[in-house]
Structure formats: structure tokens, C-alpha cells
Coordinates of C-alpha atoms in Angstrom, one line a residue:
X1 CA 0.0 0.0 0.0
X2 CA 2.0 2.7 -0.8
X3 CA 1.6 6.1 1.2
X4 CA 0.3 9.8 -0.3
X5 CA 1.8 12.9 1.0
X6 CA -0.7 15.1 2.1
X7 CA -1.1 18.9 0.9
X8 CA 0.6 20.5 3.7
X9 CA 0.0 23.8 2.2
X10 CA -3.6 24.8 4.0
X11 CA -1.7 23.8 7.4
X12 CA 1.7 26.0 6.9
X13 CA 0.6 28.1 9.4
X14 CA -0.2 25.3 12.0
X15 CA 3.4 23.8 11.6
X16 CA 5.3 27.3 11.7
X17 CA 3.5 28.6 14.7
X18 CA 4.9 24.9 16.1
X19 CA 8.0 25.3 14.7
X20 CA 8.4 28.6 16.5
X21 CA 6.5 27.5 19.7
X22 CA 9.7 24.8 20.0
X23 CA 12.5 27.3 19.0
X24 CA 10.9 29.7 21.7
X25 CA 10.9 26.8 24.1
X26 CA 14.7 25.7 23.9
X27 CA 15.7 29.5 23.6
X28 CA 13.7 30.5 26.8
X29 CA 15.6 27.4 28.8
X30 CA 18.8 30.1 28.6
X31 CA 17.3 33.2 29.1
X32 CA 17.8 34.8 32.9
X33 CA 14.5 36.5 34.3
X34 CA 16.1 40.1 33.5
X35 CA 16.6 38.9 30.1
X36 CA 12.2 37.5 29.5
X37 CA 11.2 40.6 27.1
X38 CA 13.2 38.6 24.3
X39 CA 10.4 35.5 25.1
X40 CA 8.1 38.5 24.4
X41 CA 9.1 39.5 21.5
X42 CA 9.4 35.6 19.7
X43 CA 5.8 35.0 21.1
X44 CA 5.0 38.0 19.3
X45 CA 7.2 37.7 16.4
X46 CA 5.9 33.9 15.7
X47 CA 2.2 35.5 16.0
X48 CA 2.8 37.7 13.0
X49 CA 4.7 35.6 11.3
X50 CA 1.5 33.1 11.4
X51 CA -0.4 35.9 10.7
X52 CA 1.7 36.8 7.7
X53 CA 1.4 33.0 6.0
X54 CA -2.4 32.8 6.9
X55 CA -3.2 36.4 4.7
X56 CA -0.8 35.2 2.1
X57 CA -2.7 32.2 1.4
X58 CA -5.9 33.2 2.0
X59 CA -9.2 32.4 -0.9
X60 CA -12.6 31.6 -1.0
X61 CA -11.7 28.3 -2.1
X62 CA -12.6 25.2 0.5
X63 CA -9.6 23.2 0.7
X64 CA -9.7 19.6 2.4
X65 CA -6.7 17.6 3.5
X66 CA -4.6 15.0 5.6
X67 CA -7.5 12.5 4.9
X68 CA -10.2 15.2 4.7
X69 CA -9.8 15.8 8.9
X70 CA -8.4 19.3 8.0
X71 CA -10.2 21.8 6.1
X72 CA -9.0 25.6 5.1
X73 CA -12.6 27.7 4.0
X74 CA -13.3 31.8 4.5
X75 CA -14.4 31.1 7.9
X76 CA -11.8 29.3 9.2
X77 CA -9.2 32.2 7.7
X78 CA -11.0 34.9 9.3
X79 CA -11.7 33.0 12.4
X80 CA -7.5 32.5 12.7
X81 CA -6.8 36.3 12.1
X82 CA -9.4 37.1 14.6
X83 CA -7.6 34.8 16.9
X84 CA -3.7 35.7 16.2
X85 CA -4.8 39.8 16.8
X86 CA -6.7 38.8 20.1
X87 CA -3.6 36.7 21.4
X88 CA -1.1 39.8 20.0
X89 CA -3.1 42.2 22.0
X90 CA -3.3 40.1 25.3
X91 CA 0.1 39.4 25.1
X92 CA 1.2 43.1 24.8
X93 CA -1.7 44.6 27.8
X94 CA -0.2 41.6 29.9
X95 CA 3.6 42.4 30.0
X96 CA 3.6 45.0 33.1
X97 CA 0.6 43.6 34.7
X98 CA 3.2 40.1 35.0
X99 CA 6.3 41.6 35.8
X100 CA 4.6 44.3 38.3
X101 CA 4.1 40.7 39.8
X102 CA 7.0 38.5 39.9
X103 CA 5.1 35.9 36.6
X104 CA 6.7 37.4 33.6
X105 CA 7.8 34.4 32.4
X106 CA 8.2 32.2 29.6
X107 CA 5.4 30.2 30.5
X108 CA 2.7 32.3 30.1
X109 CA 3.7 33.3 26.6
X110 CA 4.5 29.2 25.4
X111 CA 1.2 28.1 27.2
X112 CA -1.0 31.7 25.2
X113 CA 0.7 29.8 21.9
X114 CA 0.0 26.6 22.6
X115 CA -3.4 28.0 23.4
X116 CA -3.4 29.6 20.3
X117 CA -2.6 26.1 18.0
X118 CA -5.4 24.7 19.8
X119 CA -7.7 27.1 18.6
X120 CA -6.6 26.8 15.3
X121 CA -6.5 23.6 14.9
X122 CA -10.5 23.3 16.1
X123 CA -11.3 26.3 14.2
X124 CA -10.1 24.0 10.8
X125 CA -11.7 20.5 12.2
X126 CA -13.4 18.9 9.6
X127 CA -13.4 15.3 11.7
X128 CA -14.4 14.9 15.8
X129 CA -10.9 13.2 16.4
X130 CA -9.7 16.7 15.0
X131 CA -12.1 18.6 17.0
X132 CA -11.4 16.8 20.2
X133 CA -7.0 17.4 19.7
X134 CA -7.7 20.7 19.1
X135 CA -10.2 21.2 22.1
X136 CA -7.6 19.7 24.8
X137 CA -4.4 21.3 23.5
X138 CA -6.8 24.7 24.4
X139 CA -8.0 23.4 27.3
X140 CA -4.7 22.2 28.9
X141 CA -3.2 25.5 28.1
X142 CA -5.7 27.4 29.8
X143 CA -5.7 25.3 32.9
X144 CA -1.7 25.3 33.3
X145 CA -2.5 29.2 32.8
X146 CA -5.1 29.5 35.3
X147 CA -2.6 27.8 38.4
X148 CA 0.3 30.1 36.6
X149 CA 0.1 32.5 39.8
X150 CA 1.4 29.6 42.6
X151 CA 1.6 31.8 45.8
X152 CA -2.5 32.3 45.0
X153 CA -4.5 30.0 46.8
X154 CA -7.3 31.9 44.6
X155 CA -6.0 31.0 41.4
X156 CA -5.2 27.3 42.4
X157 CA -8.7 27.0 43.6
X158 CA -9.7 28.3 39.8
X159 CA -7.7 26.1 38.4
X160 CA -8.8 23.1 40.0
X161 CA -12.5 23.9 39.8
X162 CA -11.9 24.6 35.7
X163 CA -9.8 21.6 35.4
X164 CA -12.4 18.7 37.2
X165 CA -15.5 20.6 35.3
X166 CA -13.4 20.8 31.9
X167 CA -12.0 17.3 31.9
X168 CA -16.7 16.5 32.5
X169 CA -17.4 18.4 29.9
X170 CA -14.5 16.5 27.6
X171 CA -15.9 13.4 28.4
X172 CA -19.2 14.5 28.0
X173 CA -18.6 15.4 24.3
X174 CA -16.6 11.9 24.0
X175 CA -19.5 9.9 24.5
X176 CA -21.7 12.3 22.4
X177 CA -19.1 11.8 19.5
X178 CA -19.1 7.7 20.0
X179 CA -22.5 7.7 19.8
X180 CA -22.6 10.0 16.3
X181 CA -19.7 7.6 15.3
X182 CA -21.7 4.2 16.2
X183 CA -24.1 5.0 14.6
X184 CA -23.3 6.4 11.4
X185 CA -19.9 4.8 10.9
X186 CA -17.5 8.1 10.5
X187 CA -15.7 10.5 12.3
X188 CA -15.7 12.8 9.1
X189 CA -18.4 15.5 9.4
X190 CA -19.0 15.9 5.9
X191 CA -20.1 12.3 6.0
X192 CA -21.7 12.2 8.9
X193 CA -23.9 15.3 7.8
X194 CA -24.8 13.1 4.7
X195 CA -26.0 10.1 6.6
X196 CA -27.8 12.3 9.0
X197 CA -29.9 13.3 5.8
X198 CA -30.3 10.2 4.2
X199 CA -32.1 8.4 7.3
X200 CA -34.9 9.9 9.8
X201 CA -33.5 11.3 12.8
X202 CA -33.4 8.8 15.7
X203 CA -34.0 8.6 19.3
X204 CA -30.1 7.5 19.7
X205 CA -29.1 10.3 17.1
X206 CA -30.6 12.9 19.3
X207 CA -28.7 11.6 22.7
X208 CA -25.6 11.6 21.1
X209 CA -26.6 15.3 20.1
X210 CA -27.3 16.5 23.5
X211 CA -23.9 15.0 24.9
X212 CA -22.3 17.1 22.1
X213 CA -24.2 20.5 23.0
X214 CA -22.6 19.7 26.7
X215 CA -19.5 20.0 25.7
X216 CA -19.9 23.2 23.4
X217 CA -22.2 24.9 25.9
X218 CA -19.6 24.0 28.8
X219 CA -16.6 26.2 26.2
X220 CA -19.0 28.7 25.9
X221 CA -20.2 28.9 29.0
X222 CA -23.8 28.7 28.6
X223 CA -26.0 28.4 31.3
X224 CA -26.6 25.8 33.4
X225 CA -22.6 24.8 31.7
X226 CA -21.5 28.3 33.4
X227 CA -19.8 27.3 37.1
X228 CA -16.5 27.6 36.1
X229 CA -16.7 31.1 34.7
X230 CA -17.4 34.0 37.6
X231 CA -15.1 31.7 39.6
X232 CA -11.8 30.7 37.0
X233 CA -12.5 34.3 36.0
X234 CA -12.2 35.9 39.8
X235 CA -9.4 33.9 40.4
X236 CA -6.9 33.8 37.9
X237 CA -4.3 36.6 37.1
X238 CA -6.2 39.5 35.2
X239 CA -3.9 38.9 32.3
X240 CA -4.7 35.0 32.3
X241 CA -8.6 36.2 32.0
X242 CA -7.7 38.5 29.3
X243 CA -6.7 35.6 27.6
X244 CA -9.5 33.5 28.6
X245 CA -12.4 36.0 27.8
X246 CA -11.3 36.8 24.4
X247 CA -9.9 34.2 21.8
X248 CA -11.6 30.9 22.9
X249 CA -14.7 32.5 22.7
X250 CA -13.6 31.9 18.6
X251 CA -12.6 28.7 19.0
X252 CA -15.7 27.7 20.8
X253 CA -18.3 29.3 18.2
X254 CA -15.8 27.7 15.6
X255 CA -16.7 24.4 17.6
X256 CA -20.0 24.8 17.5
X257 CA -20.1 25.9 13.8
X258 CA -18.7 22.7 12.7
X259 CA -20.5 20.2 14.7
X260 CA -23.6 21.6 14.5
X261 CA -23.7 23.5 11.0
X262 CA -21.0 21.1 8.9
X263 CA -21.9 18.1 10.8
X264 CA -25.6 18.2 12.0
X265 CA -27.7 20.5 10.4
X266 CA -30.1 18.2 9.2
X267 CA -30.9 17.6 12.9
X268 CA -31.7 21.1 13.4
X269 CA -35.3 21.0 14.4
X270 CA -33.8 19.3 17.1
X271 CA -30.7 21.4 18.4
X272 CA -32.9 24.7 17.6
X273 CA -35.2 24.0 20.8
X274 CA -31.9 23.1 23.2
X275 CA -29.6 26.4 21.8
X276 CA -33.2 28.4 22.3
X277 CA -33.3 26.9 26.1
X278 CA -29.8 27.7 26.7
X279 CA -29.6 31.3 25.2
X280 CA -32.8 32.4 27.6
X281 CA -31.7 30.9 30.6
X282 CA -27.7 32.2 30.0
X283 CA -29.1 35.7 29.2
X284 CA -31.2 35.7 32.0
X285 CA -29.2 34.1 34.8
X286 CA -25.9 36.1 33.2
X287 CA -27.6 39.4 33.4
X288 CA -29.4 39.2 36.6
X289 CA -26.5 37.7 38.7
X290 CA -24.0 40.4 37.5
X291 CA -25.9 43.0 39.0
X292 CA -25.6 42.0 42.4
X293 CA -21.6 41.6 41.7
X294 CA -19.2 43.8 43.5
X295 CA -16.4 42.6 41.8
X296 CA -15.4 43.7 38.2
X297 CA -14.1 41.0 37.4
X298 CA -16.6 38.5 38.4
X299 CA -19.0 41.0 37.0
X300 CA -17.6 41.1 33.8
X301 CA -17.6 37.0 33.9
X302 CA -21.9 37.0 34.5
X303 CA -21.7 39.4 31.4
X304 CA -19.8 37.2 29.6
X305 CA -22.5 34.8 29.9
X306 CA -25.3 37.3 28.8
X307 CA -23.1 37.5 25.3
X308 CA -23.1 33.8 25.3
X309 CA -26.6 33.6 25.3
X310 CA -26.8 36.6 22.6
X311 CA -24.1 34.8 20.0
X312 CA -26.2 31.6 20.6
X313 CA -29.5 33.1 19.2
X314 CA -27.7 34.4 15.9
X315 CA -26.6 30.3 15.4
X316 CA -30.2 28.6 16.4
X317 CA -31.9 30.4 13.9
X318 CA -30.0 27.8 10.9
X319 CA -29.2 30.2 8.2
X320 CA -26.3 31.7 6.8
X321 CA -27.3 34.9 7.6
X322 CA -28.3 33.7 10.8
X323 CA -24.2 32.1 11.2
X324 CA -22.8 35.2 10.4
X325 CA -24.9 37.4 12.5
X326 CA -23.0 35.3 15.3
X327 CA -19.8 35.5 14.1
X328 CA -20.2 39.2 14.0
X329 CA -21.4 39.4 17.8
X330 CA -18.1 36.9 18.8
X331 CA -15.8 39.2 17.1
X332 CA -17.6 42.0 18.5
X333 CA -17.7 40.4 22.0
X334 CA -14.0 39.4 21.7
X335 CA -12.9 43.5 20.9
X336 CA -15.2 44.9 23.8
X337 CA -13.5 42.0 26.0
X338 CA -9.8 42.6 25.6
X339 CA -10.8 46.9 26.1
X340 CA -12.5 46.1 29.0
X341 CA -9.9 43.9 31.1
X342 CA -7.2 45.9 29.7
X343 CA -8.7 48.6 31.4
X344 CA -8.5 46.5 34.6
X345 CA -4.9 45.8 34.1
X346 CA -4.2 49.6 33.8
X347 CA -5.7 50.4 37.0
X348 CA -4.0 47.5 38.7
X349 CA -0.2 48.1 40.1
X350 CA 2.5 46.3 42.2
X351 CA 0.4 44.7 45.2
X352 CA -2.8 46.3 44.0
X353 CA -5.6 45.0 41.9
X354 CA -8.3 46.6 40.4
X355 CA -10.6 44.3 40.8
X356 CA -13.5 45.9 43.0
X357 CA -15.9 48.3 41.5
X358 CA -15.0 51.6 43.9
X359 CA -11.7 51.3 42.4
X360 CA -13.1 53.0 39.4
X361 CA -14.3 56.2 41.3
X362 CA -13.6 59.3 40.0
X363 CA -11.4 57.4 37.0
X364 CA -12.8 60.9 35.3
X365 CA -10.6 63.0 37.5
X366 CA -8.1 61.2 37.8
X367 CA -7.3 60.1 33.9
X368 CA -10.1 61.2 31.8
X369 CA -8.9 59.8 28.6
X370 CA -9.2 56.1 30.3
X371 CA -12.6 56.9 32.2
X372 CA -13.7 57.8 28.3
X373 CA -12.4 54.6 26.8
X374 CA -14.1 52.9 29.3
X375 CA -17.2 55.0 28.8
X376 CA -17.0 53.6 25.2
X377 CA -16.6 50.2 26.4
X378 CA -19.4 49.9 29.1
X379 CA -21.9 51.7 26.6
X380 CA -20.5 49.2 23.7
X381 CA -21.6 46.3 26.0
X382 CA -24.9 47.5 26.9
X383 CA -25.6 48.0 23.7
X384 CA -26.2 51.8 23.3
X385 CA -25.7 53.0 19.6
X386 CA -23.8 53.9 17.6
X387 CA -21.1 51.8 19.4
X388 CA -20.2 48.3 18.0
X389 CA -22.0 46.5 20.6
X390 CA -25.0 48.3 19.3
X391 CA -24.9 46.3 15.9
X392 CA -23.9 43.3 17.7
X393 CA -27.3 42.8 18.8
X394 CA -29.0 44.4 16.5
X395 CA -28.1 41.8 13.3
X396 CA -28.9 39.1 15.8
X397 CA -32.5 40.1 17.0
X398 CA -32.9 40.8 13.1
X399 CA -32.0 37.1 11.8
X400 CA -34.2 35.9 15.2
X401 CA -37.1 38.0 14.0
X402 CA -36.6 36.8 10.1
X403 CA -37.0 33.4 11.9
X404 CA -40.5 34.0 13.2
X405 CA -39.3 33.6 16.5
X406 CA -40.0 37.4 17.8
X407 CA -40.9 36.2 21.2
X408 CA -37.1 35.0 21.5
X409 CA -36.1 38.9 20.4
X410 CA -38.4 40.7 22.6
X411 CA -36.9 38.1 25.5
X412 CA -33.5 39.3 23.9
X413 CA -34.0 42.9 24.3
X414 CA -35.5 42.9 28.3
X415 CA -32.5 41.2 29.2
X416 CA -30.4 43.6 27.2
X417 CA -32.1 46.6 29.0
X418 CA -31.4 44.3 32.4
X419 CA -27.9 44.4 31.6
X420 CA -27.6 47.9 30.9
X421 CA -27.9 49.0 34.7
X422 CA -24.7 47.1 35.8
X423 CA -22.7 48.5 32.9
X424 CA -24.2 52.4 33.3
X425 CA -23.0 51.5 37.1
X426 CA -19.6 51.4 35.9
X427 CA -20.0 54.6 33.9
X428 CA -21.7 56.5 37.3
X429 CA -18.9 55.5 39.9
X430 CA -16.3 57.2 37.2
X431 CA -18.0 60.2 36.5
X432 CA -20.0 61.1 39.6
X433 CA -18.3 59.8 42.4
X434 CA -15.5 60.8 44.6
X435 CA -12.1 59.4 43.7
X436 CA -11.2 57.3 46.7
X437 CA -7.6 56.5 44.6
X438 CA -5.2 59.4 43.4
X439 CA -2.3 57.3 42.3
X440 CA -1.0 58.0 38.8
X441 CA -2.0 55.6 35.9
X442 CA 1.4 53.4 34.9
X443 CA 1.9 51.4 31.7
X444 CA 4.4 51.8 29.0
X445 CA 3.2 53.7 26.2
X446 CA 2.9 50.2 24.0
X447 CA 0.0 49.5 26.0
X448 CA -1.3 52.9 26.7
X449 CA -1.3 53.3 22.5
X450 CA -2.9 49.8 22.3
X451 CA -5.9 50.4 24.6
X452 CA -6.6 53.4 23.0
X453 CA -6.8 52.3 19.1
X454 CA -8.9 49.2 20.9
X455 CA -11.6 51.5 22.2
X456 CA -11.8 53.4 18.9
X457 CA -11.9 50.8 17.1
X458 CA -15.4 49.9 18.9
X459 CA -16.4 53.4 18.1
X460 CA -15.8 53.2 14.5
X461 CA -16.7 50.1 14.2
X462 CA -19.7 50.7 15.6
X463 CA -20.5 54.2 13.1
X464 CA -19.3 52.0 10.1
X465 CA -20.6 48.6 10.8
X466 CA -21.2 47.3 6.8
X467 CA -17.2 46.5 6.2
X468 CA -17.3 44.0 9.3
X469 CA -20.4 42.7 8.9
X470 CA -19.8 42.1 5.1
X471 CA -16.7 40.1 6.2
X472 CA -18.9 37.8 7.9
X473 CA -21.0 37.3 5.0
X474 CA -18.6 36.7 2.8
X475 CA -16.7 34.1 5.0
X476 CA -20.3 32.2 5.4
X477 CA -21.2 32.3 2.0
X478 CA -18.9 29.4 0.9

């Protein structure tokens, strides 16, 4: 039987961004602490570099290979740039939040890249076994990052909690993914969507389905999947949830855009009603327990799960317009994210974090450019035009209404008006309290710049919406 060499080409930037991760590893071994900004700069380097090959080869061609378990389409190329620009911009807000305290080290930079080829990996599954590598080389990054801080009995707590819950919701998906396999004979998801339409939907079908939303609710944190969230959230270094809160939220609605769209959407009658259940109760439980939260961060974690619910109404509704009104909010969602806890990780200093919310009192007075960018932020979440967030929900309660489900929108748009109070909160203890904190506002000017092209960018996103919304489109039209 003689062997075939795959078309590597699709893949280059997989195996560089290895290559790298392994020449960063062996040249981090000799580096001395005062010497870690050069481990900086190669994690950086290596995530432009992948960002480079990825733009170079980028078409509207769908391109399958290494035994059709890897596919390259418009969706998975500007899924990866989505996630590369998220990872750059973590990296960079991160670098004097983890030398302020004593963790700017190689780790955190090999285990974001590792991360990173995790993500891209399940971002180009086209087979469960593919899905399933690329969901635990995530997963085990982000738990080694969570447990990074080892003096914290906080983040070991996190990490344990995300760890046992993660390694449930793995096995979970498993058995959902042996059951799909038994019973239609593939791991390939092009053929499994075919046998799923040539042969009535089953009672066994549908239980191997629910095991499978499990495990892509749990990544997203969807309601009643969302334990691990306010608490790996709370207690893991700001910079580790940075990373947390912004590019895996791609990977995960890349998960669910292959197993449900590629691989099950002739059993969408069924998943509809479970994704409708889950996006209610996530925007209801996500918006209602963040208001009573006192701690940004925890706070920002129960709004996380209010988006969830949000990006999961765009993908229930089964149409391509539908699938990229979601894509738009995750993108959206993932820019308002990294704004909002780098704001957090300005404010926090050497033995002080900003993590309650009368830490942001006065923020006006004392640096009124960064109370603004927050301003823009808070009202981008909430949803207030003509800020991104705005548009975010806006295309989604659209497709949901194009769906004949306005019930689901109006259901949408009281919980959106819920949320608004804990966000205008924000805005209030900036503007019109008493600044309880007069220290001076420290970060290199890298990061100062970075936070402030962030912020715009969700203002001009948000005035000129059509380019990134037509992106979407066009990367869902294949």
C-alpha cells in the first residue's frame, strides 16, 4: 500500500506557529528573568509571522486535506486572524501587569501559543478526532495558565474547579461523538452530515446530540454549563482572563459551527429548541447575577454569559445569515472583551488590583482619557448606539425575527435593557463619584497606545458597521 503525502500547504501556518513555539521553548531554557522581554518579543514575532502565511494564502476556495480531517474555508481564515490579533493584543496589555508581579515568564507566553494552536486547529476540524485534539491542547493551556500565579490559593482554587469541570465536559462530548460515530460509521463531518440526511432522525441520534451541545455549551459557558466562569474568572491573574475572555470564545463558536452546522444540520429542528433553552436561561441568569456583583471581574464574567446567550441566538436560527450574524457578535464580544480587562490591568499596580468596582471612582478625574475609553466600552456592552455593541445585537434580534421567533427577540432585548444597569453602574462610579484612589495611571506607552486604538476601534466600528459585517457574510457564503 504505498503512502500519499498530504497537501501540507492549507496547514503552513499550523506547523510554523509549532516550529516557532519549540524554537521559543529551547531558547527560553537560557534566558535569565532580567533577560524574558526577548520570550516576548518571539511570542510576538511567531504570532505575526503566522499571521503573515495565513493572509498570504488566504481564498474563497474550501480546501480539504490530511485525509479530509483538516479543512482551510473563508471562515476558518478569518476565524484564525481574529484569533492571532486577540492573542497579540493580550500578550502586549499583559507584559507590566506580569512583571509588576513577579510571573513574567516564559510560561505564560508558550502556554497563550499553545493555546493559540489549539484554537486553530478546532477552528479547521473537519473530523471529531480533530475537534477533540484541538479542544484539549486549548484546554490544557488554559488550565496550566489559570494555576500560573502559585503563591495564589485563589488561582489554584480556579484552576482546580476549571480543570475537574473541563476534563466532565471533555468526556461528556466523548460519549456524544461515539454515539454519532456508532451510529453512522465516520468520524468525518462531511459524512456524517450526509447520513444524518439520508435516514430519519433517531431517538439515539438525538442523545448523542445532547452529549455534544454539553460539551460546546460548557466552552462557551452557557447556562446551566457556566460554574466555572465568575469563579476561574475571579481567580486567575487578570492577564490570564484576558486571555481567557477573548480568543476561545472563537474557538468555541468555531466548535459549534462545525459540529452543528457542517456536521448536524439536518438535525436542526432538534438542536434549535436546546440552543433556544440555553440562550434564555444564560441571558437571563448572566444578566441578573451580575448586577448584584461587586467585583469587576466577576461581573464582567456573568456578562460574559449574557453575550453567550446573545451569540447563541444568531446560530439557532439555521441560516447563513443567521451564522454570520453570530460571528459578528463573537468578534464584536472578543474586541469589547480585551478593552474592557485591559482597562482593569491599567488600573492595577505592584500589590494592587483593580478588581473591586469603587476602584473605578472618580477614574474621570483622575485620567479622563481612560474613564472615556471605558465609557465607550461599558456603553458598547450595553448595547447603546452607535457603538459596535449596538450592531452586535441588532443583526442578531434581526435574523431571530426573520425566523418568526419574535418572542425569543423581545426576551432578547429585556434582558439587554437588564444588563444595561450594571454597565451604566460602571459609567456612574467614574463620573460622579469621589475618587477614593489618586495614584497615577502606569503602563508603558505600548499599551497605553494599544488600549486606546482598541476602544476606537469599537467606536468606528460601531458608526461603520457594513465592512465588518460584510466580512462575515462573505466568510459564510462558501
Amino acid at each position: 500500500m504505498s503512502f500519499e503525502m498530504p497537501n501540507i500547504i492549507p496547514a503552513i501556518p499550523e506547523i510554523f506557529l509549532l516550529g516557532m513555539i519549540c524554537t521559543i521553548l529551547v531558547i527560553d531554557l537560557f534566558l535569565s528573568d532580567r533577560s524574558r522581554i526577548i520570550t516576548y518579543l518571539l511570542a510576538q514575532l511567531a504570532l505575526l509571522g503566522t499571521l503573515f502565511l495565513t493572509l498570504n494564502s488566504m481564498s474563497t476556495e474550501t480546501v480539504l486535506t490530511f485525509s479530509d480531517t483538516f479543512v482551510r474555508d473563508p471562515m476558518s481564515d478569518i476565524l484564525k486572524i481574529a484569533i492571532y490579533l486577540a492573542t497579540f493584543i493580550t500578550f502586549l496589555y499583559s507584559k507590566d501587569y506580569l512583571r509588576d508581579r513577579g510571573i513574567f515568564k516564559g510560561e505564560f507566553y508558550l502556554l497563550g501559543l499553545f493555546g493559540a494552536l489549539g484554537m486553530m486547529i478546532l477552528v479547521s476540524a473537519h473530523n471529531l478526532l480533530t475537534v477533540y485534539l484541538g479542544l484539549e491542547l486549548l484546554s490544557l493551556s488554559l488550565y496550566a495558565m489559570v494555576a500560573m500565579q502559585r503563591d495564589s490559593i485563589l488561582a489554584s482554587e480556579a484552576a482546580m474547579k476549571y480543570f475537574v469541570l473541563g476534563a466532565i465536559a471533555s468526556g461528556m462530548l466523548l460519549y456524544g461523538m461515539s454515539i454519532i460515530y456508532g451510529l453512522t460509521g465516520t468520524l468525518d463531518l462531511g459524512q456524517i452530515a450526509t447520513q444524518i440526511t439520508s435516514q430519519p432522525p433517531g431517538v439515539l441520534l438525538s442523545f448523542g446530540l445532547v452529549f455534544i451541545i454539553v460539551g460546546i455549551a460548557f466552552k462557551l459557558g452557557a447556562v446551566p454549563f457556566h460554574m466555572w466562569v465568575p469563579d476561574v474568572y475571579q481567580g486567575a491573574p487578570t492577564a490570564v482572563t484576558l486571555y481567557i475572555g477573548s480568543a476561545p470564545k472563537i474557538a468555541a463558536f468555531a466548535m459549534l459551527m462545525r459540529l452543528l452546522v457542517d456536521g448536524m444540520l439536518g438535525l436542526h429542528a432538534q438542536w434549535e429548541g436546546i440552543l433556544i433553552i440555553l440562550a434564555v436561561l444564560s441571558m437571563g441568569v448572566g444578566n441578573l447575577l451580575a448586577i448584584a456583583q461587586s467585583n469587576i471581574k466577576r461581573m464582567l464574567a456573568y456578562s460574559t454569559i449574557s453575550h453567550v446567550g446573545f451569540l447563541i441566538l444568531g446560530a439557532l436560527t439555521g441560516t447563513q445569515s443567521g451564522f454570520a450574524a453570530s460571528m459578528f457578535y463573537t468578534l464584536a464580544y472578543v474586541l469589547m472583551s480585551l478593552g474592557a480587562f485591559g482597562i482593569v490591568m491599567l488600573l492595577s499596580r505592584n500589590g494592587f488590583e483593580a478588581e473591586n468596582l469603587d476602584d473605578y471612582k472618580g477614574l474621570s478625574t483622575r485620567s479622563p482619557w481612560y474613564a472615556f475609553m471605558m465609557l465607550i466600552i461599558m456603553f458598547s456592552m450595553a448595547g447603546v448606539p452607535p457603538f459596535l455593541g449596538f450592531w452586535a445585537k441588532l443583526v442578531v434580534l434581526e435574523q431571530v425575527i426573520a425566523a418568526d421567533m419574535a418572542w425569543l427577540a423581545v426576551v432578547g432585548v429585556v434582558f439587554s435593557v437588564i444588563g444595561a444597569y450594571y454597565y451604566l453602574r460602571i459609567i456612574k462610579l467614574m463620573y460622579f463619584d469621589q475618587a477614593e484612589e489618586t495614584a497615577p495611571l502606569v503602563s508603558s506607552l505600548d499599551t497605553r497606545l494599544m488600549l486606546s486604538l482598541n476602544s476606537l476601534a469599537i467606536l468606528g466600528l460601531g458608526l461603520f458597521p457594513g465592512g465588518l459585517m460584510a466580512v462575515c457574510q462573505a466568510a459564510l457564503s462558501g
